[in-house]
mmCIF file of C-alpha atoms in Angstrom:
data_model
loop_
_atom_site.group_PDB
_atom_site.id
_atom_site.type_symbol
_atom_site.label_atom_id
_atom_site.label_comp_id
_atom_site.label_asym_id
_atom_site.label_seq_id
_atom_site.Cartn_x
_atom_site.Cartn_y
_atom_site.Cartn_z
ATOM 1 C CA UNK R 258 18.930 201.889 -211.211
ATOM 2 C CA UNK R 259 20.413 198.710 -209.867
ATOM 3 C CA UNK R 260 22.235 198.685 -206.682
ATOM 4 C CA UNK R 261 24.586 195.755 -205.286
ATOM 5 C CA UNK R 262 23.909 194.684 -201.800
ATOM 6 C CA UNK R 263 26.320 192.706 -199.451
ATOM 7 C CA UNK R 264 27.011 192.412 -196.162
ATOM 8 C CA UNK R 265 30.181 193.148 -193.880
ATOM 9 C CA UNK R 266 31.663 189.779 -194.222
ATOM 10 C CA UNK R 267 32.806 190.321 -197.860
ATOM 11 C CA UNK R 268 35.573 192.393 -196.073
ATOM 12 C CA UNK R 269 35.243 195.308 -198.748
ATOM 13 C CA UNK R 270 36.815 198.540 -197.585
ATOM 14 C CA UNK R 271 34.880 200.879 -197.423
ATOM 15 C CA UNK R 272 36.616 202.887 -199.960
ATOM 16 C CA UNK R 273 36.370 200.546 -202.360
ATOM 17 C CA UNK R 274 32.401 199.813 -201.811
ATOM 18 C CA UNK R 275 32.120 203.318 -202.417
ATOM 19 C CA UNK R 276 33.718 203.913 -205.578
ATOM 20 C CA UNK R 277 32.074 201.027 -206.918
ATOM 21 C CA UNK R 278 28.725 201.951 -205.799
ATOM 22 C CA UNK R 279 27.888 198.426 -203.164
ATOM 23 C CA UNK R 280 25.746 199.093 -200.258
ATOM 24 C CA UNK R 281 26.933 197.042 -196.542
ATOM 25 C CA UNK R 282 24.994 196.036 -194.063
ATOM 26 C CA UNK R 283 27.430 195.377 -191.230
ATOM 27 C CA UNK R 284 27.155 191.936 -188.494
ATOM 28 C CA UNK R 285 27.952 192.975 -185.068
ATOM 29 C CA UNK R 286 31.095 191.953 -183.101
ATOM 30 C CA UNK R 287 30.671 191.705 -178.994
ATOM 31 C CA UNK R 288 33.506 190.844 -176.605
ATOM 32 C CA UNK R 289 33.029 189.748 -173.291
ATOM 33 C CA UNK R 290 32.649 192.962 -171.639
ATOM 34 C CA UNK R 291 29.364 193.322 -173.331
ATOM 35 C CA UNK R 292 30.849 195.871 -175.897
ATOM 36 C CA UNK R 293 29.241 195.474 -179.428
ATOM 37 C CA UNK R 294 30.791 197.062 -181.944
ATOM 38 C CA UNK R 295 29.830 197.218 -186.243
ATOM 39 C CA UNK R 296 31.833 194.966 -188.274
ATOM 40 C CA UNK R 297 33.552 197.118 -190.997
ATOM 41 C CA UNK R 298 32.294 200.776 -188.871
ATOM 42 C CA UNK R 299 33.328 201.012 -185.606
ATOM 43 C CA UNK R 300 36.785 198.977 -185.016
ATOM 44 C CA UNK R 301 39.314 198.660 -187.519
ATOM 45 C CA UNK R 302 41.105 195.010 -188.371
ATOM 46 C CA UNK R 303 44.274 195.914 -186.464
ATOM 47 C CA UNK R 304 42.001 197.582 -183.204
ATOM 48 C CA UNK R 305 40.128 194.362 -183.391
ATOM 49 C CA UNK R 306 43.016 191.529 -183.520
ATOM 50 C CA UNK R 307 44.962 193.712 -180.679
ATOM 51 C CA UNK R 308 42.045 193.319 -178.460
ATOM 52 C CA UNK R 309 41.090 189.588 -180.043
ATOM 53 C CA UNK R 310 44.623 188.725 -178.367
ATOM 54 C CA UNK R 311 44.316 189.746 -174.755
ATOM 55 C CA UNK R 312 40.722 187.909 -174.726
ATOM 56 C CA UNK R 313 40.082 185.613 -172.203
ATOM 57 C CA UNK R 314 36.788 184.191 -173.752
ATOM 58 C CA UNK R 315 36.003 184.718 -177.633
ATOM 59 C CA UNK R 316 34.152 187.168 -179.035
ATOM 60 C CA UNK R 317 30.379 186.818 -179.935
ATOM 61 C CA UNK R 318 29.108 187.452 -183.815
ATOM 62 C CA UNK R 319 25.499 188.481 -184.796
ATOM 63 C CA UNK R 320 23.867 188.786 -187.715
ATOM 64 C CA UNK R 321 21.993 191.670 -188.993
ATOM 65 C CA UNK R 322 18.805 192.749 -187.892
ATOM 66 C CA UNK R 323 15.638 192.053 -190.495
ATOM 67 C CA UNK R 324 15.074 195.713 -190.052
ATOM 68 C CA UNK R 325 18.450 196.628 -191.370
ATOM 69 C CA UNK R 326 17.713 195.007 -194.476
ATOM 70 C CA UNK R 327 14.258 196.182 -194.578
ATOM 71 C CA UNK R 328 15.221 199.922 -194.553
ATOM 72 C CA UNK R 329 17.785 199.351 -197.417
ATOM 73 C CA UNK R 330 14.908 197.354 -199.031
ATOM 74 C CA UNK R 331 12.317 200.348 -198.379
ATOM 75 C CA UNK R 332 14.881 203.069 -199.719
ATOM 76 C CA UNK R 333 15.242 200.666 -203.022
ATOM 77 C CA UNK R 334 11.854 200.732 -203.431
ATOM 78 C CA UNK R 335 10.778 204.147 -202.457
ATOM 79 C CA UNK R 336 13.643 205.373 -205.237
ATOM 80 C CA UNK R 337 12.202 202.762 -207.838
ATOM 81 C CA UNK R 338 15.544 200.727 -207.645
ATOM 82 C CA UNK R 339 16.201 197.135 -208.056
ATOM 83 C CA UNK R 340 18.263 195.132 -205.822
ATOM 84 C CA UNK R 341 21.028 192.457 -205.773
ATOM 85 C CA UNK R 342 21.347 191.144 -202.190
ATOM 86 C CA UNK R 343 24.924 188.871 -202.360
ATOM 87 C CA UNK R 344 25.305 187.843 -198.950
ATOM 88 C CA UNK R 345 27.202 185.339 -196.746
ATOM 89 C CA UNK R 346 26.296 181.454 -196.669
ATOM 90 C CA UNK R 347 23.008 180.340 -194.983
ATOM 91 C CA UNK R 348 25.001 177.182 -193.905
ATOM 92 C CA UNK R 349 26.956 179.484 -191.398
ATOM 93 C CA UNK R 350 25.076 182.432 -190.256
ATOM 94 C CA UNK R 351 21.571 183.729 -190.326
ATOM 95 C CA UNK R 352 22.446 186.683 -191.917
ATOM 96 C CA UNK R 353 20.648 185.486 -195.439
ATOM 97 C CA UNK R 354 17.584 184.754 -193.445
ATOM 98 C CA UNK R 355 17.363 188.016 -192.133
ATOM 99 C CA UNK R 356 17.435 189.278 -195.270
ATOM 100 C CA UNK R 357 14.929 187.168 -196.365
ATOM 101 C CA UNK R 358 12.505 188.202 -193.741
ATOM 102 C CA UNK R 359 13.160 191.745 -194.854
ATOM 103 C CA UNK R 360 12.292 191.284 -198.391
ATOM 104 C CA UNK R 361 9.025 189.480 -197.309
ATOM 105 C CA UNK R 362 8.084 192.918 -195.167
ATOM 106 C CA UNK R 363 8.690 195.263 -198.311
ATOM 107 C CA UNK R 364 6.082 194.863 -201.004
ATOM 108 C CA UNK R 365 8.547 194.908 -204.045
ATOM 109 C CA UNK R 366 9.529 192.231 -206.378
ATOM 110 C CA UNK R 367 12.671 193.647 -207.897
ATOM 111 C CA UNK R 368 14.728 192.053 -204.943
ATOM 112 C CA UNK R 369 17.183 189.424 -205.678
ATOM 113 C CA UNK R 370 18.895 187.537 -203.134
ATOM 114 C CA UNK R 371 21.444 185.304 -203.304
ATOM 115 C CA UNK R 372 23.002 183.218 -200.791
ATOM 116 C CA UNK R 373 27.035 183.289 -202.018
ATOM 117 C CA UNK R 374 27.448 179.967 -200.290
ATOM 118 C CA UNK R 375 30.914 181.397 -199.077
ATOM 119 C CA UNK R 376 32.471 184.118 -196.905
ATOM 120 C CA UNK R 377 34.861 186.800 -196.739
ATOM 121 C CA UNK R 378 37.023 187.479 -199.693
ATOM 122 C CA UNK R 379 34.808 184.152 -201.912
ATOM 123 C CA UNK R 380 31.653 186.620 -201.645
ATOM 124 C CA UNK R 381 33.599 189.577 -202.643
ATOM 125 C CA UNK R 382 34.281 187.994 -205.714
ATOM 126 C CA UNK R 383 30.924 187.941 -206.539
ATOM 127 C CA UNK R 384 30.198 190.916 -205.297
ATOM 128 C CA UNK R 385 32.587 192.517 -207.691
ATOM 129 C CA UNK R 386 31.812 190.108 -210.121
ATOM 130 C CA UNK R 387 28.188 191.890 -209.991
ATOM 131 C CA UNK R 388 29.356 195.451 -209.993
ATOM 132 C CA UNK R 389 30.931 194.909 -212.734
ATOM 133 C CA UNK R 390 27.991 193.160 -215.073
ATOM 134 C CA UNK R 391 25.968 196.046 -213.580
ATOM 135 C CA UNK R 392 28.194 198.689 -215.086
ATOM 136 C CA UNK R 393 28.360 197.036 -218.644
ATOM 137 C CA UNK R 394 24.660 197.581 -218.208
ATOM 138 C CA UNK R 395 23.565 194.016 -217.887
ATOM 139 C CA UNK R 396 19.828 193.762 -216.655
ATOM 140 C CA UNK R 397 19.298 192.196 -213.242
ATOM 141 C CA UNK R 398 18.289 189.066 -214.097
ATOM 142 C CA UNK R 399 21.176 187.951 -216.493
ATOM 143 C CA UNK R 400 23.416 189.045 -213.425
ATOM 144 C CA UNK R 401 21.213 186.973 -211.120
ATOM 145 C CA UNK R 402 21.856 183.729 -213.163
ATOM 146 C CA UNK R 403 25.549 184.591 -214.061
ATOM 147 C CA UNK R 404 25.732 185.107 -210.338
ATOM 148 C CA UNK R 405 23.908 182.000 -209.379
ATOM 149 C CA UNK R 406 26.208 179.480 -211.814
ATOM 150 C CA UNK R 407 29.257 181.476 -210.634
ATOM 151 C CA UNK R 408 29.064 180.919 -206.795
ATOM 152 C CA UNK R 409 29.280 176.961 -207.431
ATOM 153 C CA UNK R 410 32.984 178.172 -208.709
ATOM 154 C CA UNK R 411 34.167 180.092 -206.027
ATOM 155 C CA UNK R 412 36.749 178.087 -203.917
ATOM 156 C CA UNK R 413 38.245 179.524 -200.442
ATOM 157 C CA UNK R 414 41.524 177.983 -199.144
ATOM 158 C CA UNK R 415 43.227 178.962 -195.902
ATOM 159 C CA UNK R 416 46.310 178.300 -193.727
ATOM 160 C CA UNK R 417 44.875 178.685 -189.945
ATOM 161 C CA UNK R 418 47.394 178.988 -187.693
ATOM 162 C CA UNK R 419 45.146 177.732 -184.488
ATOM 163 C CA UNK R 420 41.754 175.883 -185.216
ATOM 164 C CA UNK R 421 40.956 176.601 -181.373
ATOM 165 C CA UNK R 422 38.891 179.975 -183.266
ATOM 166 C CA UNK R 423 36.990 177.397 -185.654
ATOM 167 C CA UNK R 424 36.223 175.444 -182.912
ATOM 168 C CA UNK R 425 34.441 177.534 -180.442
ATOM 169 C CA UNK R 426 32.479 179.569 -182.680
ATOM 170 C CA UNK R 427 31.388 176.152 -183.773
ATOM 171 C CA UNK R 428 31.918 176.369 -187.408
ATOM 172 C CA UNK R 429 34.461 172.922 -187.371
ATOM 173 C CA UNK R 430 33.930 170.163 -184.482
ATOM 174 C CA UNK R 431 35.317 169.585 -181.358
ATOM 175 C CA UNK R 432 36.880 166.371 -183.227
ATOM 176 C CA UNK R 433 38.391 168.223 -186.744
ATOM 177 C CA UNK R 434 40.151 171.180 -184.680
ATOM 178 C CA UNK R 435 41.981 168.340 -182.220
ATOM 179 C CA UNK R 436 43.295 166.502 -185.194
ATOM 180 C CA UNK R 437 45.200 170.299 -185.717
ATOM 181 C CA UNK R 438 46.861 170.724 -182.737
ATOM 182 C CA UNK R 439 48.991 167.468 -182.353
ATOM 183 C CA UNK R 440 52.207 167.192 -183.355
ATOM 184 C CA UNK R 441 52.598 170.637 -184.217
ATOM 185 C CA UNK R 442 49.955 170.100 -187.357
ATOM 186 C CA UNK R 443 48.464 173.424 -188.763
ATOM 187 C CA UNK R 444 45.608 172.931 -190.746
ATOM 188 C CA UNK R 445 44.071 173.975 -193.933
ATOM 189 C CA UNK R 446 40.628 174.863 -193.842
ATOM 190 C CA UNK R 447 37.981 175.164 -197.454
ATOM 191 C CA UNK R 448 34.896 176.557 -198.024
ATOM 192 C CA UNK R 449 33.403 175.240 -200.705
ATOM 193 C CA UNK R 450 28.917 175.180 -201.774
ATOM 194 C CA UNK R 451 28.715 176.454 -198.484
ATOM 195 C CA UNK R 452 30.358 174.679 -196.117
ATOM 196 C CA UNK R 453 33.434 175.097 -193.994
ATOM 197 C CA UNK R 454 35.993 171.932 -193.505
ATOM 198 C CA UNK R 455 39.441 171.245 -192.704
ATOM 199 C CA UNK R 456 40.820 169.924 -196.187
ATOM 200 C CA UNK R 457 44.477 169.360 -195.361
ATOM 201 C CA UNK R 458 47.052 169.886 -192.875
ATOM 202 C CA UNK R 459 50.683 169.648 -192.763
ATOM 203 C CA UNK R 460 53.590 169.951 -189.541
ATOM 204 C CA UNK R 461 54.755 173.491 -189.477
ATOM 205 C CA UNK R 462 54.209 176.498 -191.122
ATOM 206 C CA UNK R 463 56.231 175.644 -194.529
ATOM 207 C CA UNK R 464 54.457 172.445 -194.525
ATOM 208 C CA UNK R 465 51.565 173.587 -193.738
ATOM 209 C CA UNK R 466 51.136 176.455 -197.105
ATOM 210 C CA UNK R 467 52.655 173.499 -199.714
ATOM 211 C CA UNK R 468 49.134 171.588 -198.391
ATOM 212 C CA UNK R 469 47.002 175.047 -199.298
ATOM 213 C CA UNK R 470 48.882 175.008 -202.825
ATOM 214 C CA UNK R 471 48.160 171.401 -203.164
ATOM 215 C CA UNK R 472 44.848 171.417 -202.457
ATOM 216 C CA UNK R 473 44.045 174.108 -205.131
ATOM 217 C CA UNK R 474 45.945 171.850 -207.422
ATOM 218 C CA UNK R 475 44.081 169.154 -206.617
ATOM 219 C CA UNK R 476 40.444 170.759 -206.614
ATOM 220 C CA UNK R 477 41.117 171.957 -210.048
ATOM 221 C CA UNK R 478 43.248 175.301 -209.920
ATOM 222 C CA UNK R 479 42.565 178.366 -210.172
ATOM 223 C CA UNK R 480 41.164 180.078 -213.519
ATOM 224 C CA UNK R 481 43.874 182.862 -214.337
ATOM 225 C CA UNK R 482 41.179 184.855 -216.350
ATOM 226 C CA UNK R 483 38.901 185.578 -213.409
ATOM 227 C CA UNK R 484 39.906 187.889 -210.604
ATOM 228 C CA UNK R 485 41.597 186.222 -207.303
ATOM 229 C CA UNK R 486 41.904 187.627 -203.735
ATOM 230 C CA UNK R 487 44.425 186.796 -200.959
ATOM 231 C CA UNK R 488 43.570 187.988 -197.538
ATOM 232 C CA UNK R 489 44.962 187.886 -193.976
ATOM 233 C CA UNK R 490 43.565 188.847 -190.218
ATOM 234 C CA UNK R 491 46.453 189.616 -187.875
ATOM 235 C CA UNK R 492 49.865 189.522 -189.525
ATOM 236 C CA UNK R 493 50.610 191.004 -193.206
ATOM 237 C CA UNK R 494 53.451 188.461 -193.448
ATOM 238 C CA UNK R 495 51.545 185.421 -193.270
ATOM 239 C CA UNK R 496 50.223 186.117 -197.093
ATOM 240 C CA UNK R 497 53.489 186.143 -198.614
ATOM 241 C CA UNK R 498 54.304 182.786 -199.475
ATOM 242 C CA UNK R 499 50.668 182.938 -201.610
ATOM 243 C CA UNK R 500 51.881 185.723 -203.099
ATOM 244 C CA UNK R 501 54.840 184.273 -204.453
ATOM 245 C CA UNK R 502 53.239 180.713 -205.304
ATOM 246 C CA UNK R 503 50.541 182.985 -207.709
ATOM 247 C CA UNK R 504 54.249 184.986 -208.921
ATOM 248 C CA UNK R 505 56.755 182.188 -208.923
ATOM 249 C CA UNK R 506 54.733 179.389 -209.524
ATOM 250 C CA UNK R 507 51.895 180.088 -211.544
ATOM 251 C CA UNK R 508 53.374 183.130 -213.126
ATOM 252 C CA UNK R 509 50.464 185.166 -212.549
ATOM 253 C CA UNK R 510 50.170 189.320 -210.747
ATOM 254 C CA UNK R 511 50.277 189.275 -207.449
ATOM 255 C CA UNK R 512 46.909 189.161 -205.936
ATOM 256 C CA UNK R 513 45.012 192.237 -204.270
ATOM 257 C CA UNK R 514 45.071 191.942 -200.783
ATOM 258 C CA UNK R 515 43.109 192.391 -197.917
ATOM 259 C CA UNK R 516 42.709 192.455 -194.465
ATOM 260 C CA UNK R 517 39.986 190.348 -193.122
ATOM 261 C CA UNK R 518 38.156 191.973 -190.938
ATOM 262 C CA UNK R 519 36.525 191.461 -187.055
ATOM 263 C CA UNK R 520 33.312 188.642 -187.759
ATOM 264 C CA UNK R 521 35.333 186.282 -189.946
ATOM 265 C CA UNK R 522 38.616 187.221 -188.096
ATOM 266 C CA UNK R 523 36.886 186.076 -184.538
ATOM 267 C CA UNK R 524 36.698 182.599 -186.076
ATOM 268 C CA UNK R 525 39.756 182.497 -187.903
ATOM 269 C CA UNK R 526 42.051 183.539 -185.384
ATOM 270 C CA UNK R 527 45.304 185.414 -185.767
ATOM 271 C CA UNK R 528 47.390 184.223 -188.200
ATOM 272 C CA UNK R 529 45.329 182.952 -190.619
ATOM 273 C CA UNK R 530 46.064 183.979 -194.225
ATOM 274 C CA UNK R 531 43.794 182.473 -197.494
ATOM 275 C CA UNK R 532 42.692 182.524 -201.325
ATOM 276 C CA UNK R 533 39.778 182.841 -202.654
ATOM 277 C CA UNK R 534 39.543 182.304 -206.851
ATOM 278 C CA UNK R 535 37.207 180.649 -208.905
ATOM 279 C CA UNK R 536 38.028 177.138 -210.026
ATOM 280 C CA UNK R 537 39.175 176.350 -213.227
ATOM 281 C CA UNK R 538 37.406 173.949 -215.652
ATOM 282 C CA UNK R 539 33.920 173.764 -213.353
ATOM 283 C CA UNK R 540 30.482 172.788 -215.134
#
């Protein structure tokens, strides 16, 4: 048997995981009392971004242990399984490391791991992507490669409503999140092979999610044949004008959506809402 792998970043409910078979390995949350919780486990989205609000300091993120891998990796092995590790980007966390150091420990070479090279809702496209070559009963490797050309495709655009989040959890400089808070700018930040920047910005909200649609314009668009995702941390609302850009727009079903959850929330603030898609017409 092949079982998918991912970690709690993807921001796949746990329902879902379940019915389509994908194993998480939850990152830890800690706020400033010292209380740790399990991303995706122990606090839900709305628990988290209640107590996210009345935080003097920001919460702490950790990665997973090398032993929580290795005792998914053991249990693979010990049932004769392979495995398909899909996992958020080594350029932002050590979470694919750890995994890394896990497969080293467990003396079986039917474990694949892939760094997604993107975060949240961008690796649950590939995540699902996987499932879903898994259950036509592709062999591991042909998923591995499919996997491996598809992640340079995978595109994550996001209105941030405060890049003071980006900023201390040090995933954008001191320098890009100033630039977003004069003049009443609000920022759009990409992900793209990787790497987290601040791609456009605009004055005001409107302003600010005409940016977002012209930067996926502009980087390509999206490919209406392969699945999309729209996602938001605090507030439901701020998803709906991506919504009805994919309706009104590009005349296209609304998007599933989802709530992103306490790891990737802690750096994306409150207010944030995003896309992730694969871009159209990539080599």
């Amino acid at each position: 048997m092949l079982r998918i792998l991912t970690d709690s970043t993807a921001d796949l409910p746990a329902a879902l995981a379940q019915r389509m078979q994908v194993e998480i390995i939850p990152l830890q949350v800690t706020f400033e009392n010292g209380e740790t919780y399990r991303d995706g486990l122990d606090l839900s989205p709305d628990e988290f971004y209640e107590r996210l609000s009345e935080c003097h300091k920001l919460p702490s993120t950790s990665q997973p242990s090398p032993e929580a891998f290795e005792k998914a990796f053991q249990d693979a092995q010990d049932a004769g399984d392979e495995v398909i590790a899909i996992l958020l980007s080594s350029k932002i966390s050590g979470t694919y490391q750890s995994a890394q150091i896990a497969a080293s420990l467990v003396d079986h070479d039917k474990i694949y791991l892939i760094d997604g090279l993107s975060a949240t809702l961008g690796n649950q496209l590939l995540v699902r992507l996987a499932a879903e070559l898994r259950d036509e009963g592709r062999p591991a490797g042909e998923i591995v490669s499919i996997l491996e050309e598809e992640k340079h495709k995978v595109r994550l655009l996001a209105v941030v409503d405060d890049l003071k989040y980006f900023r201390k959890g040090g995933r954008l400089s001191g320098a890009e999140a100033f630039a977003g808070t004069l003049l009443g700018i609000k920022p759009v930040v990409g992900m793209k092979d990787g790497h987290v920047s601040l791609v456009g910005k605009a004055r005001g909200l409107p302003g600010v999610y005409v940016a977002l649609f012209k930067q996926l314009d502009q980087d390509g668009g999206l490919d209406p044949d392969k699945r999309y995702l729209v996602g938001y941390t605090a507030h439901h609302r701020a998803m709906e004008p991506i919504q009805k850009y994919l309706i009104g727009n590009l005349h296209l079903p609304a998007a599933e959506v989802f709530h992103i959850g306490p790891v990737i929330g802690t750096h994306a603030g409150p207010g944030a809402a995003g896309i992730a898609y694969f871009a159209k017409g990539e080599d």
